[in-house]
Tab-separated table of C-alpha atoms in Angstrom:
chain	number	residue	atom	x	y	z
A	1	MET	CA	0.000	0.000	0.000
A	2	ILE	CA	0.996	3.609	-0.504
A	3	ALA	CA	0.660	5.834	2.535
A	4	THR	CA	0.328	9.547	1.815
A	5	VAL	CA	1.778	11.724	4.559
A	6	LEU	CA	0.345	15.239	4.539
A	7	ASP	CA	3.245	17.489	5.528
A	8	PHE	CA	2.271	20.625	7.450
A	9	GLY	CA	5.716	22.016	6.694
A	10	VAL	CA	7.183	22.812	10.093
A	11	GLY	CA	8.160	19.844	12.200
A	12	ASN	CA	9.872	16.494	11.997
A	13	VAL	CA	8.057	14.053	9.665
A	14	HIS	CA	11.290	12.125	9.108
A	15	SER	CA	10.776	9.714	12.028
A	16	LEU	CA	7.190	9.023	11.030
A	17	THR	CA	7.960	8.201	7.396
A	18	ARG	CA	10.798	5.937	8.506
A	19	GLY	CA	8.454	4.138	10.936
A	20	LEU	CA	5.894	3.624	8.153
A	21	LEU	CA	8.556	2.405	5.718
A	22	SER	CA	9.579	-0.252	8.221
A	23	LEU	CA	6.002	-1.606	8.043
A	24	GLY	CA	6.523	-2.298	4.355
A	25	LEU	CA	4.461	0.670	3.170
A	26	SER	CA	5.459	2.901	0.288
A	27	ILE	CA	5.458	6.555	1.285
A	28	GLU	CA	4.479	9.749	-0.480
A	29	VAL	CA	4.994	13.014	1.340
A	30	THR	CA	2.996	15.968	0.048
A	31	ASP	CA	1.906	19.413	1.174
A	32	ASN	CA	-1.016	19.314	-1.263
A	33	PRO	CA	-4.280	18.375	0.497
A	34	ARG	CA	-5.805	17.397	-2.886
A	35	GLU	CA	-3.350	14.504	-2.993
A	36	ALA	CA	-4.506	13.539	0.490
A	37	LEU	CA	-8.012	13.123	-0.882
A	38	ALA	CA	-6.814	10.784	-3.594
A	39	SER	CA	-4.697	8.649	-1.267
A	40	GLU	CA	-4.964	4.955	-0.574
A	41	LEU	CA	-4.007	5.447	3.048
A	42	LEU	CA	-3.771	8.883	4.647
A	43	VAL	CA	-1.457	9.863	7.488
A	44	LEU	CA	-1.905	13.175	9.290
A	45	PRO	CA	1.337	13.754	11.208
A	46	GLY	CA	1.631	15.174	14.664
A	47	VAL	CA	3.725	18.276	14.413
A	48	GLY	CA	2.847	21.909	13.761
A	49	ALA	CA	0.363	24.522	14.865
A	50	PHE	CA	-3.406	24.030	14.654
A	51	SER	CA	-4.311	27.197	12.754
A	52	ALA	CA	-1.696	26.766	10.011
A	53	ALA	CA	-2.688	23.120	9.474
A	54	ALA	CA	-6.402	24.011	9.446
A	55	ARG	CA	-5.677	26.667	6.802
A	56	GLN	CA	-3.870	24.106	4.663
A	57	LEU	CA	-6.811	21.688	4.913
A	58	ALA	CA	-9.495	24.351	4.370
A	59	PRO	CA	-9.862	23.981	0.569
A	60	VAL	CA	-10.688	20.268	0.856
A	61	ARG	CA	-12.227	20.119	4.318
A	62	GLU	CA	-15.730	19.037	3.305
A	63	GLU	CA	-14.494	16.479	0.785
A	64	LEU	CA	-11.974	15.088	3.251
A	65	ARG	CA	-14.603	14.654	5.946
A	66	ALA	CA	-16.821	12.817	3.455
A	67	ALA	CA	-13.930	10.595	2.303
A	68	LEU	CA	-12.992	9.666	5.888
A	69	ALA	CA	-16.618	9.045	6.860
A	70	ASP	CA	-16.871	6.908	3.737
A	71	GLY	CA	-13.983	4.688	4.864
A	72	LEU	CA	-10.687	6.157	3.615
A	73	PRO	CA	-8.150	4.554	6.008
A	74	CYS	CA	-6.373	7.225	8.055
A	75	LEU	CA	-3.905	7.443	10.914
A	76	ALA	CA	-3.953	10.840	12.638
A	77	ILE	CA	-1.246	11.569	15.199
A	78	CYS	CA	-1.232	14.241	17.946
A	79	LEU	CA	-2.075	17.491	16.081
A	80	GLY	CA	-3.445	15.252	13.309
A	81	MET	CA	-5.863	13.697	15.787
A	82	GLN	CA	-6.953	17.139	16.996
A	83	LEU	CA	-7.670	18.084	13.365
A	84	LEU	CA	-10.292	15.326	13.218
A	85	PHE	CA	-12.452	17.439	15.561
A	86	HIS	CA	-14.262	20.728	14.912
A	87	GLY	CA	-11.737	23.189	16.256
A	88	SER	CA	-9.174	24.041	18.900
A	89	GLU	CA	-8.552	26.654	21.548
A	90	GLU	CA	-4.983	26.683	20.265
A	91	GLY	CA	-5.817	28.731	17.206
A	92	GLN	CA	-8.280	29.849	14.599
A	93	GLY	CA	-9.682	27.742	11.832
A	94	LYS	CA	-11.853	24.686	11.494
A	95	GLY	CA	-10.858	21.087	11.873
A	96	ILE	CA	-12.150	18.343	9.609
A	97	GLY	CA	-15.174	17.806	11.859
A	98	LEU	CA	-15.233	14.012	11.532
A	99	ILE	CA	-15.709	13.708	15.309
A	100	GLY	CA	-17.814	16.161	17.314
A	101	GLY	CA	-15.991	18.321	19.836
A	102	CYS	CA	-12.969	20.602	20.165
A	103	SER	CA	-9.490	20.655	21.668
A	104	THR	CA	-8.842	22.690	24.778
A	105	ARG	CA	-5.736	23.407	26.820
A	106	LEU	CA	-4.720	20.758	29.341
A	107	THR	CA	-5.686	21.723	32.872
A	108	GLY	CA	-3.022	19.772	34.797
A	109	ASP	CA	-0.310	21.199	36.981
A	110	ARG	CA	2.319	20.575	34.316
A	111	VAL	CA	1.827	21.677	30.707
A	112	PRO	CA	3.005	20.570	28.135
A	113	HIS	CA	2.180	16.958	28.981
A	114	MET	CA	5.609	15.649	28.055
A	115	GLY	CA	6.881	12.132	28.417
A	116	TRP	CA	5.825	8.510	28.644
A	117	ASN	CA	2.343	7.807	29.971
A	118	THR	CA	0.044	4.804	30.041
A	119	VAL	CA	-3.292	4.477	28.211
A	120	ALA	CA	-6.320	2.878	29.865
A	121	THR	CA	-7.672	0.829	27.000
A	122	ALA	CA	-9.320	-2.388	25.945
A	123	SER	CA	-8.231	-1.894	22.307
A	124	PRO	CA	-6.197	-4.660	20.637
A	125	LEU	CA	-3.963	-1.876	19.265
A	126	LEU	CA	-2.493	-1.049	22.658
A	127	SER	CA	-1.372	-2.510	25.939
A	128	ASP	CA	-2.571	-1.033	29.228
A	129	SER	CA	0.794	-1.343	30.881
A	130	GLN	CA	3.180	-0.034	28.221
A	131	PRO	CA	3.710	3.751	28.292
A	132	MET	CA	3.617	5.727	25.042
A	133	TYR	CA	5.348	9.048	24.313
A	134	PHE	CA	3.221	12.217	24.543
A	135	ALA	CA	4.199	15.848	23.824
A	136	HIS	CA	1.240	18.251	23.718
A	137	SER	CA	-0.457	21.171	25.460
A	138	TYR	CA	-3.982	20.670	24.102
A	139	ALA	CA	-6.274	17.637	24.172
A	140	CYS	CA	-9.420	16.549	22.316
A	141	ARG	CA	-12.733	16.843	24.152
A	142	PRO	CA	-15.257	14.702	22.253
A	143	ASN	CA	-18.954	15.533	22.634
A	144	ASP	CA	-19.738	11.841	22.575
A	145	PRO	CA	-17.202	9.463	24.147
A	146	SER	CA	-18.295	6.492	22.023
A	147	ALA	CA	-15.418	7.001	19.552
A	148	VAL	CA	-12.823	6.905	22.352
A	149	GLY	CA	-10.809	3.692	22.531
A	150	GLY	CA	-8.336	4.708	25.225
A	151	TRP	CA	-7.923	7.385	27.890
A	152	THR	CA	-4.860	8.958	29.480
A	153	ASP	CA	-4.633	10.948	32.669
A	154	CYS	CA	-2.338	13.923	33.201
A	155	ASP	CA	-2.565	15.423	36.705
A	156	GLY	CA	-6.254	14.550	36.956
A	157	ASP	CA	-7.099	15.813	33.460
A	158	ARG	CA	-8.428	12.771	31.595
A	159	PHE	CA	-8.384	12.952	27.803
A	160	PRO	CA	-8.691	10.567	24.830
A	161	ALA	CA	-5.413	8.964	23.768
A	162	LEU	CA	-7.098	6.848	21.069
A	163	VAL	CA	-10.180	7.527	18.949
A	164	GLN	CA	-11.591	5.352	16.186
A	165	THR	CA	-14.401	6.024	13.764
A	166	ALA	CA	-15.071	4.587	10.302
A	167	ARG	CA	-11.533	3.500	9.271
A	168	THR	CA	-9.808	6.462	10.923
A	169	THR	CA	-7.582	5.989	13.956
A	170	GLY	CA	-6.478	9.043	15.925
A	171	VAL	CA	-3.815	8.910	18.623
A	172	GLN	CA	-2.646	11.666	20.935
A	173	PHE	CA	0.709	9.942	21.569
A	174	HIS	CA	3.514	9.567	19.023
A	175	PRO	CA	3.845	5.904	18.003
A	176	GLU	CA	6.920	6.761	15.910
A	177	LYS	CA	8.650	8.000	19.090
A	178	SER	CA	7.411	5.311	21.466
A	179	GLY	CA	10.161	2.742	21.053
A	180	GLU	CA	9.183	-0.913	20.797
A	181	ALA	CA	5.661	-0.217	22.123
A	182	GLY	CA	5.146	2.250	19.279
A	183	ARG	CA	6.413	-0.206	16.669
A	184	ALA	CA	4.010	-2.821	18.047
A	185	PHE	CA	1.133	-0.334	17.792
A	186	LEU	CA	1.968	0.508	14.158
A	187	ARG	CA	2.319	-3.177	13.217
A	188	THR	CA	-1.089	-4.044	14.708
A	189	TRP	CA	-2.702	-0.966	13.170
A	190	ILE	CA	-1.437	-1.719	9.642
A	191	LYS	CA	-2.587	-5.345	9.921
A	192	GLU	CA	-6.059	-4.096	10.811
A	193	VAL	CA	-6.031	-1.709	7.828
A	194	GLU	CA	-4.896	-4.463	5.464
A	195	ARG	CA	-7.443	-6.931	6.839
A	196	CYS	CA	-10.294	-4.532	6.037
A	197	ALA	CA	-8.933	-3.569	2.608
B	1	MET	CA	0.550	7.383	35.081
B	2	LEU	CA	3.154	9.794	33.670
B	3	THR	CA	6.579	8.272	34.266
B	4	ARG	CA	9.727	10.213	35.166
B	5	ARG	CA	12.230	10.291	32.348
B	6	ILE	CA	15.898	9.432	32.224
B	7	ILE	CA	17.545	11.252	29.345
B	8	VAL	CA	21.030	10.507	28.069
B	9	CYS	CA	23.224	13.280	26.676
B	10	LEU	CA	25.926	12.757	24.038
B	11	ASP	CA	28.489	15.492	23.310
B	12	VAL	CA	29.234	15.581	19.594
B	13	ALA	CA	32.213	17.298	17.956
B	14	VAL	CA	32.490	17.290	14.159
B	15	GLY	CA	30.443	14.141	13.773
B	16	ARG	CA	31.826	12.025	16.605
B	17	VAL	CA	30.788	11.497	20.218
B	18	VAL	CA	33.512	12.893	22.457
B	19	LYS	CA	34.350	12.907	26.123
B	20	GLY	CA	36.440	15.291	28.136
B	21	THR	CA	36.359	18.895	29.172
B	22	LYS	CA	34.491	20.890	26.584
B	23	PHE	CA	36.782	22.178	23.819
B	24	GLU	CA	39.788	20.622	25.551
B	25	GLN	CA	41.312	17.163	25.460
B	26	LEU	CA	38.344	15.692	23.634
B	27	ARG	CA	38.512	11.952	23.232
B	28	ASP	CA	36.632	10.116	20.481
B	29	VAL	CA	34.290	7.483	21.931
B	30	GLY	CA	32.098	6.536	18.988
B	31	ASP	CA	29.478	7.176	16.383
B	32	PRO	CA	26.471	9.233	17.604
B	33	ALA	CA	23.805	7.174	15.783
B	34	GLU	CA	25.219	3.867	17.019
B	35	LEU	CA	25.555	5.056	20.612
B	36	ALA	CA	22.079	6.619	20.596
B	37	VAL	CA	20.539	3.327	19.494
B	38	ARG	CA	22.522	1.416	22.080
B	39	TYR	CA	21.105	3.731	24.770
B	40	GLU	CA	17.577	3.339	23.400
B	41	ARG	CA	17.959	-0.420	23.872
B	42	ASP	CA	19.224	0.302	27.382
B	43	SER	CA	15.805	1.977	27.934
B	44	ALA	CA	16.783	5.652	27.605
B	45	ASP	CA	13.564	7.690	27.443
B	46	GLU	CA	15.133	10.348	25.243
B	47	VAL	CA	18.475	11.203	23.680
B	48	VAL	CA	20.139	14.625	23.570
B	49	LEU	CA	22.879	15.383	21.056
B	50	LEU	CA	24.882	18.427	22.081
B	51	ASP	CA	27.083	19.986	19.398
B	52	VAL	CA	30.338	20.964	21.116
B	53	SER	CA	32.328	21.467	17.893
B	54	ALA	CA	34.896	24.170	18.405
B	55	TYR	CA	34.521	25.440	14.858
B	56	ALA	CA	31.595	26.428	12.686
B	57	GLU	CA	32.402	23.556	10.314
B	58	GLY	CA	30.673	21.335	12.877
B	59	ARG	CA	27.278	22.730	11.869
B	60	ARG	CA	26.846	20.964	8.527
B	61	THR	CA	28.302	17.766	9.914
B	62	MET	CA	25.790	18.019	12.767
B	63	LEU	CA	22.810	18.066	10.382
B	64	ASP	CA	24.104	14.856	8.874
B	65	VAL	CA	24.559	13.347	12.353
B	66	VAL	CA	20.977	14.315	13.248
B	67	ARG	CA	19.643	12.699	10.064
B	68	ARG	CA	21.591	9.494	10.622
B	69	THR	CA	20.591	9.303	14.275
B	70	ALA	CA	16.906	10.053	13.633
B	71	ASP	CA	16.951	7.331	10.981
B	72	LYS	CA	17.708	4.709	13.586
B	73	LEU	CA	16.202	6.075	16.788
B	74	SER	CA	12.601	5.436	17.933
B	75	VAL	CA	12.601	7.604	21.034
B	76	PRO	CA	12.605	11.425	21.066
B	77	LEU	CA	15.740	13.226	19.926
B	78	THR	CA	16.733	16.678	21.188
B	79	VAL	CA	19.553	18.638	19.572
B	80	GLY	CA	21.400	21.513	21.210
B	81	GLY	CA	24.470	23.652	20.724
B	82	ARG	CA	25.198	26.447	18.214
B	83	ILE	CA	21.508	27.162	17.558
B	84	ARG	CA	21.324	30.871	16.749
B	85	THR	CA	18.336	31.507	14.498
B	86	ILE	CA	14.852	30.309	13.578
B	87	ALA	CA	16.402	28.950	10.365
B	88	ASP	CA	18.727	26.781	12.489
B	89	VAL	CA	15.731	25.460	14.431
B	90	ARG	CA	13.796	24.691	11.260
B	91	GLN	CA	16.765	22.902	9.674
B	92	LEU	CA	17.289	20.697	12.722
B	93	LEU	CA	13.606	19.763	13.018
B	94	ARG	CA	13.410	18.995	9.303
B	95	SER	CA	16.517	16.820	9.666
B	96	GLY	CA	14.785	14.654	12.262
B	97	ALA	CA	15.180	16.382	15.641
B	98	ASP	CA	12.003	16.363	17.750
B	99	LYS	CA	13.113	19.224	19.953
B	100	VAL	CA	15.845	21.822	20.025
B	101	SER	CA	17.670	23.049	23.079
B	102	ILE	CA	18.598	26.736	23.053
B	103	ASN	CA	20.940	28.416	25.523
B	104	SER	CA	23.265	31.307	24.650
B	105	ALA	CA	21.127	32.551	21.763
B	106	ALA	CA	18.056	32.750	24.024
B	107	VAL	CA	19.984	34.904	26.477
B	108	ALA	CA	21.227	37.153	23.661
B	109	ASP	CA	17.732	37.403	22.138
B	110	PRO	CA	14.855	36.158	24.349
B	111	PHE	CA	12.438	36.751	21.442
B	112	LEU	CA	13.999	33.704	19.788
B	113	ILE	CA	12.130	31.565	22.356
B	114	SER	CA	8.788	33.212	21.513
B	115	ARG	CA	9.339	32.987	17.768
B	116	ALA	CA	10.357	29.321	17.915
B	117	ALA	CA	7.382	28.447	20.146
B	118	ASP	CA	4.967	30.297	17.837
B	119	GLN	CA	6.245	28.634	14.686
B	120	PHE	CA	6.990	25.117	15.833
B	121	GLY	CA	5.059	24.745	19.093
B	122	SER	CA	6.268	24.947	22.692
B	123	GLN	CA	6.647	21.189	22.891
B	124	CYS	CA	9.781	21.313	20.725
B	125	VAL	CA	11.469	24.265	22.430
B	126	VAL	CA	13.752	23.392	25.325
B	127	VAL	CA	15.573	26.259	26.985
B	128	SER	CA	18.820	25.181	28.546
B	129	ILE	CA	19.994	27.194	31.574
B	130	ASP	CA	23.530	26.859	32.916
B	131	ALA	CA	23.555	27.950	36.560
B	132	ARG	CA	26.343	28.761	38.985
B	133	ARG	CA	25.720	29.463	42.650
B	134	HIS	CA	26.422	33.016	43.882
B	135	THR	CA	25.933	32.914	47.683
B	136	GLU	CA	22.126	33.044	48.108
B	137	SER	CA	21.103	32.701	44.467
B	138	TRP	CA	22.214	31.432	41.073
B	139	ARG	CA	23.463	33.310	38.060
B	140	ALA	CA	22.896	32.162	34.466
B	141	TYR	CA	25.999	31.462	32.372
B	142	THR	CA	26.410	30.960	28.645
B	143	HIS	CA	28.992	29.489	26.259
B	144	GLY	CA	29.395	26.209	28.069
B	145	GLY	CA	29.355	27.785	31.518
B	146	SER	CA	32.275	30.083	30.761
B	147	ARG	CA	30.548	33.447	30.373
B	148	ILE	CA	28.562	35.138	33.120
B	149	THR	CA	25.315	36.983	32.345
B	150	GLY	CA	23.399	39.537	34.373
B	151	LEU	CA	20.491	37.131	34.764
B	152	ASP	CA	19.273	35.617	38.015
B	153	VAL	CA	18.459	31.987	37.181
B	154	VAL	CA	15.006	31.922	38.795
B	155	ASP	CA	13.965	35.194	37.113
B	156	TRP	CA	15.321	33.945	33.796
B	157	ALA	CA	13.485	30.618	34.161
B	158	ARG	CA	10.230	32.502	34.761
B	159	GLU	CA	10.817	34.603	31.639
B	160	CYS	CA	11.623	31.539	29.493
B	161	VAL	CA	8.340	29.901	30.498
B	162	ALA	CA	6.387	33.118	29.867
B	163	ARG	CA	7.951	33.294	26.396
B	164	GLY	CA	6.813	29.805	25.482
B	165	ALA	CA	9.581	27.394	26.459
B	166	GLY	CA	8.155	23.872	26.617
B	167	GLU	CA	10.790	22.506	28.976
B	168	LEU	CA	13.672	23.835	31.041
B	169	LEU	CA	16.965	21.950	31.088
B	170	VAL	CA	18.640	23.180	34.258
B	171	THR	CA	22.348	22.417	34.607
B	172	SER	CA	24.372	23.164	37.702
B	173	VAL	CA	27.792	24.101	36.364
B	174	ASP	CA	29.139	23.714	39.936
B	175	CYS	CA	27.980	20.099	40.190
B	176	ASP	CA	28.592	19.091	36.577
B	177	GLY	CA	31.028	16.197	36.297
B	178	MET	CA	31.493	15.921	40.089
B	179	ARG	CA	29.162	12.896	40.441
B	180	GLU	CA	28.125	14.038	43.917
B	181	GLY	CA	24.465	14.676	43.154
B	182	TYR	CA	22.310	17.294	41.459
B	183	ASP	CA	21.861	20.769	42.988
B	184	LEU	CA	18.473	20.026	44.568
B	185	GLU	CA	17.914	23.508	45.904
B	186	LEU	CA	18.454	24.949	42.429
B	187	LEU	CA	15.951	22.468	40.961
B	188	ARG	CA	13.327	23.259	43.611
B	189	SER	CA	13.756	27.001	43.104
B	190	VAL	CA	13.259	26.709	39.348
B	191	ARG	CA	10.395	24.257	39.781
B	192	ALA	CA	8.606	26.770	42.030
B	193	VAL	CA	8.298	29.266	39.150
B	194	SER	CA	7.846	26.823	36.265
B	195	ARG	CA	4.676	25.175	34.996
B	196	VAL	CA	6.632	23.416	32.256
B	197	PRO	CA	8.657	20.250	32.888
B	198	VAL	CA	12.085	20.685	34.462
B	199	ILE	CA	15.009	18.455	33.476
B	200	ALA	CA	17.703	18.086	36.135
B	201	SER	CA	21.266	18.157	34.850
B	202	GLY	CA	24.777	18.126	36.294
B	203	GLY	CA	26.025	15.909	39.090
B	204	ALA	CA	24.556	12.426	38.612
B	205	GLY	CA	26.779	9.806	40.184
B	206	THR	CA	24.410	7.161	41.530
B	207	ALA	CA	20.788	6.043	41.302
B	208	ALA	CA	20.223	7.707	44.692
B	209	HIS	CA	21.127	11.050	43.088
B	210	VAL	CA	18.544	10.508	40.368
B	211	VAL	CA	15.915	9.552	42.967
B	212	ALA	CA	16.753	12.706	44.934
B	213	ALA	CA	16.350	14.852	41.793
B	214	PHE	CA	12.833	13.445	41.331
B	215	VAL	CA	11.733	13.468	44.987
B	216	ASP	CA	13.566	16.402	46.623
B	217	GLY	CA	14.341	18.341	43.444
B	218	MET	CA	10.812	17.750	42.053
B	219	ALA	CA	12.313	17.305	38.581
B	220	ASP	CA	10.293	15.686	35.797
B	221	ALA	CA	13.310	14.224	34.088
B	222	ALA	CA	16.968	13.627	34.843
B	223	LEU	CA	19.826	14.035	32.388
B	224	ILE	CA	22.777	11.687	32.690
B	225	ALA	CA	25.984	11.375	30.709
B	226	GLY	CA	29.330	10.402	32.208
B	227	ILE	CA	28.128	7.614	34.485
B	228	VAL	CA	26.718	5.624	31.589
B	229	HIS	CA	29.389	6.594	29.046
B	230	ASP	CA	32.088	5.380	31.452
B	231	GLY	CA	30.214	2.141	32.090
B	232	ILE	CA	29.787	2.822	35.814
B	233	THR	CA	26.132	1.846	35.499
B	234	THR	CA	23.458	1.326	32.836
B	235	ILE	CA	20.192	3.144	32.308
B	236	ALA	CA	18.281	-0.099	32.914
B	237	ALA	CA	20.062	-0.561	36.253
B	238	LEU	CA	19.389	3.070	37.219
B	239	LYS	CA	15.730	2.664	36.339
B	240	ALA	CA	15.398	-0.516	38.383
B	241	ASP	CA	16.715	1.366	41.420
B	242	VAL	CA	14.477	4.376	40.757
B	243	ALA	CA	11.451	2.068	40.383
B	244	ALA	CA	12.383	0.306	43.646
B	245	ALA	CA	12.215	3.722	45.348
B	246	GLY	CA	8.556	3.907	44.292
B	247	ILE	CA	8.947	6.308	41.375
B	248	PRO	CA	7.188	5.339	38.127
B	249	VAL	CA	9.598	4.825	35.235
B	250	ARG	CA	9.267	3.176	31.845
B	251	LEU	CA	10.891	-0.221	31.551
B	252	GLU	CA	11.494	-1.002	27.875
B	253	THR	CA	10.194	-4.345	26.700
B	254	ALA	CA	12.515	-6.509	24.657
B	255	ALA	CA	12.189	-6.158	20.878
């Protein structure tokens, strides 16, 4: 399969593309959201600022939401996951709106939430006991928790670490930075995508 | 539960990991990418590459080192040293760094912190503060601890956070290399004014020192270097001792 990584132009997408290559995927990196629409498998990476990324997605927002709702397989990481929702306190602009709700600033004692934290989950994609790497100041607040497949707690602020709807998987942690646990997540995720293809 | 991190720091000069007093009597100890991966397997939570090249020629070599290291590493990579401009930050992130650590340039131009945080997000901006004790307080130093500034460390830490720093890497120049423990009072004083994570640095000699940095120093992460480079202990052994003291740490599962 060919995974299309939509590059928001500012951060490190190097580690992510390398992680995907190791799964046997072919990779295309593009800053053109039109190409995202035409992809076989879409990856929204986890680095950048909300408003700039929302601006980049704006011309195709409605079509992208329809494509994802219709079953385009997608992995959305960190900021990418937040873009699945309607908006964010972090900045102006609209998200894709695939999942109802917005991102707001973390309320814990220590922000950014930075480091390795566990996910309370029953999902086959993740293990309860193995910490994943997080680096973020905002978190998704879904209107309806039914899409949430795993929760993480930061100083008493509980937020979704994993959401799944249609064939889209959103994660607040960085699997490409989470060592062996992250590789295991990506391997299980790609098997699930291939099984449903 | 959020675990406390143990971060390993590698000094890099013109493409090679070196040991010794900065700029003096540097001894070649290996390839940065290979050593970084070895430490990942030893359960390092993050890796820092610090460019200590004495000459500007180190810069281009460093980008190549970052690319090669990021190619092999699956835990976060921070790069510091010789970062002067937003263009430097962008280049490092695009080469595979997850975060940059800024020190002297932030002191010279504090707006660099704000600009980097605005463009790339706070989570990738680490401000590194080198502190030396001056009777009742600490003064910030730059250029590898050799040049004094007019800044009180606690005031400067507060300003860095206000400007958008995502983490503070606080090094006691007095304790650095002594292996007699971190400066806990310094860590507590910075912690008191900082909402962002604080990384303790300078002085690690034993697991007890790391435990003290977490418990008494209230640090979120501890930086180590010499004690693992010299083979005195391993990160896995340190973590086992830290876990035995009741502090949550990540224990890497075998591949």
